[in-house]
Short mmCIF file of C-alpha atoms and ligand atoms in Angstrom, two decimals:
data_model
loop_
_atom_site.label_atom_id
_atom_site.label_comp_id
_atom_site.label_asym_id
_atom_site.label_seq_id
_atom_site.Cartn_x
_atom_site.Cartn_y
_atom_site.Cartn_z
CA MET A 161 -21.04 19.91 -11.59
CA THR A 162 -23.03 17.52 -9.43
CA LYS A 163 -23.56 14.03 -10.87
CA ASN A 164 -26.81 12.22 -10.17
CA ILE A 165 -26.51 8.55 -9.35
CA ALA A 166 -28.84 5.58 -9.05
CA ILE A 167 -27.66 2.72 -6.84
CA PHE A 168 -29.27 -0.62 -7.67
CA GLY A 169 -28.67 -3.05 -4.81
CA ALA A 170 -28.08 -0.23 -2.30
CA THR A 171 -28.58 -2.45 0.76
CA GLY A 172 -25.82 -4.90 -0.20
CA SER A 173 -22.12 -4.83 0.54
CA ILE A 174 -21.23 -2.83 -2.60
CA GLY A 175 -24.31 -0.61 -2.23
CA ARG A 176 -23.43 0.31 1.36
CA SER A 177 -19.81 1.00 0.41
CA THR A 178 -21.03 3.20 -2.45
CA LEU A 179 -23.09 5.27 -0.03
CA ASP A 180 -20.01 5.53 2.19
CA VAL A 181 -18.09 7.02 -0.74
CA VAL A 182 -20.90 9.32 -1.85
CA GLY A 183 -21.41 10.53 1.72
CA THR A 184 -17.73 11.48 1.98
CA ILE A 185 -16.71 13.07 -1.33
CA ASP A 186 -18.28 16.06 -3.03
CA GLY A 187 -20.06 16.15 -6.35
CA PHE A 188 -22.58 13.32 -6.21
CA ARG A 189 -26.28 13.24 -5.41
CA VAL A 190 -28.21 10.03 -4.81
CA LEU A 191 -31.32 10.13 -6.97
CA ALA A 192 -32.43 6.50 -6.71
CA LEU A 193 -31.88 3.59 -4.32
CA SER A 194 -33.09 0.02 -4.67
CA GLY A 195 -33.38 -2.77 -2.12
CA HIS A 196 -34.88 -6.23 -2.29
CA ARG A 197 -35.83 -7.50 1.18
CA ASN A 198 -34.01 -5.43 3.79
CA LEU A 199 -36.68 -2.76 4.21
CA LYS A 200 -35.32 -1.44 7.50
CA LEU A 201 -31.88 -0.64 6.09
CA LEU A 202 -33.37 0.75 2.89
CA HIS A 203 -35.57 3.04 4.96
CA GLU A 204 -32.52 4.30 6.92
CA GLN A 205 -30.73 4.99 3.64
CA VAL A 206 -33.76 6.86 2.32
CA GLU A 207 -33.89 9.01 5.47
CA GLN A 208 -30.22 9.85 5.15
CA PHE A 209 -29.95 10.43 1.39
CA ARG A 210 -33.51 11.50 0.50
CA PRO A 211 -33.52 10.18 -3.07
CA ARG A 212 -36.21 11.04 -5.61
CA TRP A 213 -36.99 7.34 -6.09
CA VAL A 214 -36.83 4.36 -3.78
CA ILE A 215 -37.35 1.02 -5.50
CA LEU A 216 -38.51 -2.12 -3.72
CA THR A 217 -37.66 -4.89 -6.16
CA ASP A 218 -39.25 -7.77 -4.26
CA GLU A 219 -42.98 -7.21 -4.76
CA GLU A 220 -44.02 -9.46 -1.91
CA THR A 221 -41.77 -7.79 0.66
CA ALA A 222 -42.85 -4.41 -0.69
CA ARG A 223 -46.33 -4.94 0.81
CA GLU A 224 -44.73 -4.79 4.26
CA TRP A 225 -43.30 -1.31 3.69
CA ASN A 226 -44.98 0.92 6.26
CA TYR A 227 -42.47 3.71 6.71
CA PRO A 228 -43.45 7.29 5.92
CA LEU A 229 -41.54 8.71 2.96
CA PRO A 230 -39.66 11.99 3.07
CA HIS A 231 -41.20 14.82 1.08
CA GLY A 232 -40.13 14.44 -2.57
CA THR A 233 -39.40 10.70 -2.47
CA GLU A 234 -41.50 8.43 -4.64
CA LEU A 235 -41.91 4.70 -3.95
CA CYS A 236 -41.61 2.30 -6.92
CA VAL A 237 -42.18 -1.45 -6.83
CA GLY A 238 -40.85 -4.31 -8.94
CA MET A 239 -37.88 -5.08 -11.17
CA LYS A 240 -39.38 -3.17 -14.09
CA SER A 241 -39.00 0.04 -12.07
CA LEU A 242 -35.22 -0.43 -12.27
CA VAL A 243 -35.44 -0.52 -16.05
CA GLU A 244 -37.54 2.65 -16.12
CA ILE A 245 -35.40 4.58 -13.68
CA ALA A 246 -32.13 3.54 -15.35
CA ALA A 247 -33.42 5.46 -18.39
CA GLU A 248 -34.47 8.64 -16.52
CA ALA A 249 -32.86 11.65 -18.18
CA GLU A 250 -31.56 13.10 -14.93
CA ILE A 251 -29.54 10.02 -13.94
CA ASP A 252 -25.87 10.28 -14.95
CA ILE A 253 -24.44 7.15 -13.33
CA VAL A 254 -26.05 3.79 -12.61
CA VAL A 255 -24.26 1.74 -9.97
CA SER A 256 -25.09 -1.85 -10.89
CA ALA A 257 -24.68 -3.63 -7.53
CA ILE A 258 -27.42 -6.25 -7.51
CA VAL A 259 -26.10 -9.76 -7.01
CA GLY A 260 -26.43 -12.49 -9.63
CA ARG A 261 -28.31 -12.76 -12.89
CA ALA A 262 -31.02 -10.50 -11.38
CA GLY A 263 -28.78 -7.55 -12.29
CA LEU A 264 -28.98 -8.20 -16.04
CA GLU A 265 -32.04 -6.23 -17.18
CA SER A 266 -31.21 -3.06 -15.26
CA THR A 267 -27.64 -3.12 -16.56
CA VAL A 268 -28.94 -3.55 -20.10
CA ALA A 269 -31.38 -0.67 -19.54
CA ALA A 270 -28.57 1.61 -18.34
CA ALA A 271 -26.53 0.64 -21.40
CA ARG A 272 -29.47 1.35 -23.72
CA ALA A 273 -29.89 4.76 -22.11
CA GLY A 274 -26.20 5.54 -22.70
CA LYS A 275 -25.35 6.05 -19.01
CA ARG A 276 -22.07 5.68 -17.17
CA ILE A 277 -22.37 2.26 -15.58
CA ALA A 278 -20.32 1.63 -12.44
CA LEU A 279 -20.43 -2.13 -12.85
CA ALA A 280 -20.16 -4.41 -9.83
CA ASN A 281 -22.66 -6.97 -11.14
CA LYS A 282 -20.18 -9.17 -13.03
CA GLU A 283 -22.90 -11.75 -13.70
CA SER A 284 -24.56 -9.45 -16.26
CA LEU A 285 -21.42 -9.67 -18.41
CA VAL A 286 -21.02 -13.39 -17.80
CA VAL A 287 -24.59 -13.94 -18.98
CA GLY A 288 -24.87 -11.30 -21.69
CA GLY A 289 -21.41 -9.82 -22.28
CA ALA A 290 -21.72 -9.78 -26.06
CA VAL A 291 -25.12 -8.07 -25.95
CA VAL A 292 -24.32 -5.57 -23.18
CA THR A 293 -21.02 -4.44 -24.72
CA GLN A 294 -22.59 -4.17 -28.18
CA ILE A 295 -25.40 -1.97 -26.85
CA ALA A 296 -22.93 0.17 -24.90
CA GLN A 297 -20.87 0.67 -28.03
CA GLU A 298 -23.93 1.82 -29.97
CA THR A 299 -25.21 4.24 -27.33
CA GLY A 300 -21.87 5.46 -25.98
CA ALA A 301 -22.62 4.07 -22.52
CA GLU A 302 -19.41 3.91 -20.56
CA ILE A 303 -18.88 0.77 -18.48
CA VAL A 304 -16.39 1.46 -15.70
CA PRO A 305 -15.63 -1.62 -13.62
CA VAL A 306 -16.10 -1.72 -9.85
CA ASP A 307 -14.78 -5.26 -9.41
CA SER A 308 -11.37 -4.59 -7.84
CA GLU A 309 -9.36 -6.65 -10.35
CA HIS A 310 -11.06 -5.10 -13.33
CA SER A 311 -10.74 -1.63 -11.87
CA ALA A 312 -7.01 -2.31 -11.50
CA ILE A 313 -6.80 -3.44 -15.14
CA PHE A 314 -8.83 -0.42 -16.25
CA GLN A 315 -6.49 1.92 -14.36
CA SER A 316 -3.30 0.14 -15.49
CA LEU A 317 -4.38 0.17 -19.15
CA GLN A 318 -4.11 3.94 -19.07
CA ALA A 319 -0.31 3.59 -19.11
CA GLY A 320 -0.33 2.52 -22.78
CA ARG A 321 -2.39 2.06 -25.92
CA ARG A 322 -4.68 -0.89 -26.53
CA ALA A 323 -2.58 -2.00 -29.52
CA GLU A 324 0.49 -2.09 -27.25
CA LEU A 325 -1.13 -4.49 -24.76
CA GLU A 326 0.38 -7.95 -24.60
CA ARG A 327 -1.66 -9.46 -21.79
CA VAL A 328 -3.77 -8.84 -18.75
CA ILE A 329 -2.75 -10.58 -15.54
CA LEU A 330 -5.77 -11.14 -13.33
CA THR A 331 -4.87 -11.77 -9.69
CA ALA A 332 -6.77 -14.20 -7.47
CA SER A 333 -6.48 -14.44 -3.68
CA GLY A 334 -6.90 -18.21 -4.01
CA GLY A 335 -9.77 -18.06 -1.53
CA PRO A 336 -9.83 -19.32 2.06
CA PHE A 337 -8.86 -22.89 1.12
CA PHE A 338 -5.78 -22.19 -0.99
CA ARG A 339 -3.58 -24.02 1.50
CA LEU A 340 -6.10 -26.70 2.50
CA PRO A 341 -5.03 -30.22 1.41
CA ASP A 342 -6.97 -31.53 -1.62
CA ASP A 343 -8.66 -34.37 0.28
CA GLU A 344 -10.14 -31.98 2.87
CA LEU A 345 -12.07 -29.89 0.35
CA GLN A 346 -15.00 -32.33 0.49
CA ASN A 347 -15.55 -31.55 4.19
CA VAL A 348 -15.78 -27.77 3.84
CA THR A 349 -18.87 -26.44 5.63
CA VAL A 350 -21.08 -23.50 4.66
CA ALA A 351 -19.78 -21.49 7.63
CA GLN A 352 -16.16 -22.06 6.56
CA ALA A 353 -16.92 -21.14 2.95
CA LEU A 354 -18.57 -17.90 4.06
CA LYS A 355 -15.36 -16.58 5.66
CA HIS A 356 -12.95 -14.82 3.31
CA PRO A 357 -9.35 -14.15 4.39
CA THR A 358 -8.92 -10.71 2.83
CA TRP A 359 -12.29 -9.34 1.66
CA ASN A 360 -15.57 -8.62 3.42
CA MET A 361 -18.32 -9.20 0.82
CA GLY A 362 -21.87 -10.45 0.26
CA ALA A 363 -22.56 -14.17 0.77
CA LYS A 364 -22.71 -15.22 -2.88
CA VAL A 365 -19.45 -13.62 -3.99
CA THR A 366 -17.73 -14.94 -0.82
CA LEU A 367 -18.83 -18.46 -1.66
CA ASP A 368 -17.79 -18.01 -5.27
CA SER A 369 -14.37 -16.92 -4.03
CA ALA A 370 -14.07 -20.12 -2.00
CA THR A 371 -14.82 -22.37 -4.99
CA LEU A 372 -12.77 -20.10 -7.31
CA MET A 373 -15.90 -19.73 -9.45
CA ASN A 374 -15.59 -16.01 -8.70
CA LYS A 375 -12.36 -16.01 -10.71
CA SER A 376 -14.09 -17.99 -13.41
CA LEU A 377 -16.76 -15.26 -13.62
CA GLU A 378 -14.04 -12.59 -13.54
CA ILE A 379 -12.13 -14.15 -16.44
CA ILE A 380 -15.30 -13.92 -18.53
CA GLU A 381 -16.02 -10.41 -17.22
CA ALA A 382 -12.49 -9.29 -18.22
CA LYS A 383 -12.82 -10.75 -21.69
CA TRP A 384 -15.91 -8.63 -22.37
CA LEU A 385 -14.79 -5.46 -20.59
CA PHE A 386 -11.43 -5.29 -22.34
CA ASP A 387 -12.25 -7.14 -25.55
CA LEU A 388 -9.52 -9.71 -24.92
CA ASP A 389 -8.59 -12.29 -27.53
CA MET A 390 -8.62 -15.50 -25.50
CA SER A 391 -7.18 -17.51 -28.39
CA ARG A 392 -4.04 -15.34 -28.24
CA ASN A 393 -3.64 -15.81 -24.48
CA GLU A 394 -4.33 -12.17 -23.73
CA LEU A 395 -5.46 -13.16 -20.22
CA GLU A 396 -3.56 -14.94 -17.48
CA VAL A 397 -4.38 -15.65 -13.85
CA MET A 398 -1.90 -15.44 -10.96
CA ILE A 399 -2.63 -16.45 -7.37
CA HIS A 400 -1.72 -13.58 -5.04
CA PRO A 401 -2.93 -14.36 -1.50
CA GLN A 402 -2.44 -10.87 -0.03
CA SER A 403 -4.97 -9.12 -2.38
CA VAL A 404 -2.82 -5.99 -2.52
CA VAL A 405 -1.91 -6.09 -6.20
CA HIS A 406 -5.41 -6.01 -7.64
CA SER A 407 -4.29 -6.97 -11.16
CA MET A 408 -1.71 -6.04 -13.77
CA VAL A 409 -1.23 -5.45 -17.45
CA GLU A 410 1.84 -6.24 -19.51
CA PHE A 411 2.71 -4.15 -22.56
CA ARG A 412 4.69 -5.35 -25.56
CA ASP A 413 7.94 -3.78 -24.35
CA GLY A 414 7.74 -6.01 -21.26
CA ALA A 415 6.63 -3.30 -18.83
CA VAL A 416 4.14 -4.59 -16.26
CA ILE A 417 1.86 -1.96 -14.72
CA ALA A 418 -0.11 -2.81 -11.59
CA GLN A 419 -2.52 -1.10 -9.21
CA LEU A 420 -1.97 -1.63 -5.48
CA SER A 421 -4.03 -0.67 -2.44
CA PRO A 422 -5.32 -2.36 0.72
CA PRO A 423 -8.31 -4.62 0.04
CA ASP A 424 -11.17 -2.12 0.32
CA MET A 425 -13.90 -1.90 -2.33
CA ARG A 426 -14.48 1.78 -1.67
CA LEU A 427 -11.47 2.73 -3.81
CA PRO A 428 -12.60 0.98 -7.02
CA ILE A 429 -16.15 2.22 -6.38
CA GLN A 430 -14.90 5.79 -5.99
CA ASN A 431 -12.80 5.46 -9.11
CA ALA A 432 -15.79 4.26 -11.13
CA LEU A 433 -17.74 7.34 -10.01
CA THR A 434 -15.04 9.99 -10.42
CA TYR A 435 -13.12 8.65 -13.46
CA PRO A 436 -11.26 10.26 -15.24
CA ASP A 437 -10.63 12.37 -12.13
CA ARG A 438 -8.98 11.23 -8.93
CA VAL A 439 -10.18 12.90 -5.77
CA GLY A 440 -8.87 13.03 -2.21
CA GLY A 441 -10.84 12.98 1.00
CA GLY A 442 -12.61 9.68 0.28
CA PRO A 443 -13.12 6.96 2.89
CA THR A 444 -10.59 4.50 1.46
CA ARG A 445 -7.75 2.95 3.44
CA ARG A 446 -4.14 3.89 2.65
CA THR A 447 -1.13 1.64 2.16
CA ASN A 448 1.10 1.71 5.23
CA TRP A 449 4.65 1.74 3.83
CA LYS A 450 6.19 1.87 7.31
CA VAL A 451 5.54 -1.83 7.92
CA ASP A 452 7.22 -4.66 6.03
CA GLN A 453 5.06 -6.30 3.42
CA LYS A 454 5.34 -9.57 1.61
CA LEU A 455 3.68 -9.96 -1.77
CA GLU A 456 3.54 -13.48 -3.19
CA PHE A 457 2.55 -14.72 -6.64
CA PHE A 458 1.92 -18.32 -7.68
CA ALA A 459 1.05 -19.58 -11.14
CA PRO A 460 -2.02 -21.83 -10.89
CA ASP A 461 -1.53 -25.47 -11.82
CA TYR A 462 -4.25 -26.00 -14.41
CA GLU A 463 -3.73 -29.78 -14.26
CA ASN A 464 -4.82 -29.84 -10.61
CA PRO A 465 -8.60 -30.43 -10.38
CA ARG A 466 -8.86 -27.87 -7.57
CA PHE A 467 -8.20 -25.15 -10.15
CA ASP A 468 -10.78 -26.47 -12.60
CA ALA A 469 -12.94 -23.36 -12.05
CA LEU A 470 -10.16 -21.29 -13.64
CA ARG A 471 -9.88 -23.62 -16.58
CA LEU A 472 -13.65 -23.60 -17.00
CA GLY A 473 -13.62 -19.79 -16.97
CA MET A 474 -10.91 -19.71 -19.66
CA GLU A 475 -12.81 -22.19 -21.84
CA THR A 476 -16.10 -20.34 -21.39
CA ALA A 477 -14.54 -16.96 -22.21
CA LEU A 478 -13.03 -18.47 -25.35
CA ARG A 479 -16.30 -20.06 -26.47
CA GLY A 480 -18.62 -17.11 -25.82
CA GLY A 481 -22.18 -17.71 -27.07
CA THR A 482 -24.41 -19.52 -24.57
CA ALA A 483 -21.55 -20.94 -22.46
CA GLY A 484 -21.57 -18.00 -20.00
CA VAL A 485 -25.28 -18.00 -19.24
CA VAL A 486 -25.22 -21.73 -18.57
CA LEU A 487 -22.13 -21.45 -16.38
CA ASN A 488 -23.73 -18.66 -14.37
CA ALA A 489 -27.15 -20.25 -13.92
CA ALA A 490 -25.67 -23.62 -12.93
CA ASN A 491 -23.32 -21.88 -10.50
CA GLU A 492 -26.10 -19.88 -8.83
CA MET A 493 -28.18 -23.04 -8.47
CA ALA A 494 -25.21 -25.09 -7.20
CA VAL A 495 -24.32 -22.46 -4.59
CA GLU A 496 -27.91 -22.48 -3.31
CA ALA A 497 -27.92 -26.29 -3.25
CA PHE A 498 -24.68 -26.26 -1.22
CA ILE A 499 -26.13 -23.75 1.26
CA ARG A 500 -29.19 -25.99 1.67
CA GLY A 501 -26.88 -28.96 2.34
CA GLU A 502 -27.90 -30.82 -0.83
CA ILE A 503 -24.45 -31.01 -2.42
CA ARG A 504 -20.91 -31.01 -1.04
CA PHE A 505 -18.52 -28.10 -1.45
CA ASP A 506 -16.27 -30.02 -3.85
CA GLU A 507 -19.27 -30.91 -6.03
CA ILE A 508 -20.07 -27.30 -6.96
CA VAL A 509 -17.52 -26.80 -9.76
CA PRO A 510 -17.97 -30.29 -11.32
CA THR A 511 -21.75 -29.67 -11.39
CA VAL A 512 -21.25 -26.36 -13.19
CA ARG A 513 -18.83 -27.98 -15.63
CA LYS A 514 -21.28 -30.76 -16.43
CA TRP A 515 -23.90 -28.16 -17.42
CA VAL A 516 -21.52 -26.08 -19.52
CA ASP A 517 -20.00 -29.09 -21.30
CA THR A 518 -23.27 -30.84 -22.14
CA HIS A 519 -25.62 -27.98 -23.05
CA ASP A 520 -26.82 -27.34 -26.57
CA PHE A 521 -24.28 -24.63 -27.48
CA CYS A 522 -25.32 -21.70 -29.66
CA PRO A 523 -22.65 -19.18 -30.76
CA ASN A 524 -24.83 -16.09 -31.30
CA PRO A 525 -27.83 -16.01 -28.95
CA THR A 526 -30.11 -12.98 -28.60
CA LEU A 527 -30.85 -11.46 -25.20
CA GLU A 528 -34.25 -13.18 -25.17
CA GLU A 529 -32.64 -16.54 -25.94
CA LEU A 530 -30.14 -16.04 -23.13
CA ILE A 531 -32.93 -15.26 -20.66
CA THR A 532 -34.90 -18.34 -21.75
CA LEU A 533 -31.83 -20.56 -21.44
CA ASP A 534 -31.14 -19.19 -17.95
CA GLU A 535 -34.68 -20.17 -16.93
CA THR A 536 -34.31 -23.61 -18.50
CA VAL A 537 -31.12 -24.41 -16.59
CA ARG A 538 -32.74 -23.32 -13.31
CA ARG A 539 -35.86 -25.38 -14.00
CA GLU A 540 -33.97 -28.52 -14.99
CA PHE A 541 -31.21 -28.27 -12.36
CA PRO A 542 -29.49 -30.51 -11.17
P1 NAD B 882 -24.96 -8.47 -1.49
O1 NAD B 882 -25.60 -9.80 -1.36
O2 NAD B 882 -24.29 -7.91 -0.29
O3 NAD B 882 -26.03 -7.41 -2.00
C1 NAD B 882 -26.85 -7.66 -3.09
C2 NAD B 882 -27.83 -6.53 -3.35
O4 NAD B 882 -28.71 -6.96 -4.39
C3 NAD B 882 -28.70 -6.17 -2.15
O5 NAD B 882 -29.00 -4.81 -2.16
C4 NAD B 882 -29.98 -6.98 -2.41
O6 NAD B 882 -31.11 -6.34 -1.84
C5 NAD B 882 -30.06 -6.95 -3.91
N1 NAD B 882 -30.72 -8.13 -4.47
C6 NAD B 882 -30.52 -9.42 -4.13
N2 NAD B 882 -31.28 -10.24 -4.87
C7 NAD B 882 -31.98 -9.45 -5.71
C8 NAD B 882 -32.95 -9.70 -6.72
N3 NAD B 882 -33.35 -10.94 -7.03
N4 NAD B 882 -33.46 -8.64 -7.38
C9 NAD B 882 -33.08 -7.38 -7.10
N5 NAD B 882 -32.17 -7.07 -6.14
C10 NAD B 882 -31.63 -8.10 -5.46
O7 NAD B 882 -23.94 -8.58 -2.71
P2 NAD B 882 -22.58 -7.76 -2.95
O8 NAD B 882 -21.47 -8.49 -2.29
O9 NAD B 882 -22.79 -6.33 -2.68
O10 NAD B 882 -22.37 -8.00 -4.51
C11 NAD B 882 -23.09 -7.29 -5.49
C12 NAD B 882 -22.43 -7.54 -6.84
O11 NAD B 882 -21.12 -6.98 -6.80
C13 NAD B 882 -22.25 -9.01 -7.18
O12 NAD B 882 -22.42 -9.18 -8.55
C14 NAD B 882 -20.81 -9.29 -6.80
O13 NAD B 882 -20.24 -10.32 -7.56
C15 NAD B 882 -20.15 -7.96 -7.13
N6 NAD B 882 -18.94 -7.71 -6.37
C16 NAD B 882 -18.99 -7.60 -5.02
C17 NAD B 882 -17.83 -7.36 -4.30
C18 NAD B 882 -17.86 -7.16 -2.81
O14 NAD B 882 -16.85 -6.81 -2.23
N7 NAD B 882 -18.97 -7.34 -2.15
C19 NAD B 882 -16.60 -7.24 -4.97
C20 NAD B 882 -16.59 -7.35 -6.36
C21 NAD B 882 -17.76 -7.58 -7.05
MG1 MG B 883 -13.11 -9.25 -7.77
#
């Protein structure tokens, strides 16, 4: 049976890879595509996939749309269109691939509508993990991770029962500056931070990988996705520069189960669409076992300030409440400030920490309170 999918953030790195997958394997029809500013690419995607709905989320840019639409495609404008279309009865799967906090409302809408959510937008769980997972539980919405580490954990967890899980081991490439001496971190330029050694991704997640804030976000994402008890050390991070082992889980008998594949997001994306099935013929790269491979693992030194993003992620996942929304908003603002040349690379994480540590913590915020707090941090930054 054909599954109908909506791809929110279709023009981005994850969105384009999703279309690569959908264009190669059978069984999926693209019913909705959204883009923010890249009208030319969105138009090309519309021509190729002929969705029922095309959504231009940036209302200002939308005025410049002057392409003819294929017969049967309707143009929708604004973020609220995402919320409406996520709830359309015909949509089976929502691919949440918008970057940043902007992905929150459409992810919540897909959860409310009880859809399968192929979740790339980790920020929606960092900001509203408690709310999103609670709604999903009530409606039966199934959140299947796209983030490669979380996809690996999701796949590895199928080797045992939840009660038999001892811990999740989240791998981190360490980013492009893993081997850079501590005192050179202050001189890192925007161009250097935008180059990742193993992954080819959008600008924001690449920068987050360089500061290790991406792993901070992923720690929090993992806590919510897999309901991990942070006070019982159910989550650990290991540095693994090759990005081949995408993450692991350890069961109580000591067995460690991992998922391995070349760094290529199209495999976790495909898995999130086809789960619980595995299909062949997709566009993903294969492991070449004919060449020698070296896989390295290093335990992060939490006492070293360069790993403070990891520590901050652990603390924030343990605290829950408003800590995640503040961490995310301060991080998005700090990344933008770094790109504009207003702060140094090595000031990003300390700035985020300052916001998380000093904000007026609330343990059980509502969605509306989270959204208001996000706006407050952005307004009052730095
Ligand atoms: P990207 O910058 O390449 O694409 C972002 C998409 O979101 C684009 O389609 C853009 O038009 C849209 N967008 C941007 N701002 C928006 C706004 N304010 N409102 C609505 N739409 C907006 O980003 P990406 O690398 O594809 O990442 C998308 C998400 O997936 C992020 O949350 C990221 O952390 C996560 N992720 C990405 C990768 C990767 O390999 N790229 C891996 C794991 C997780
Ligand atoms: Mg990841």
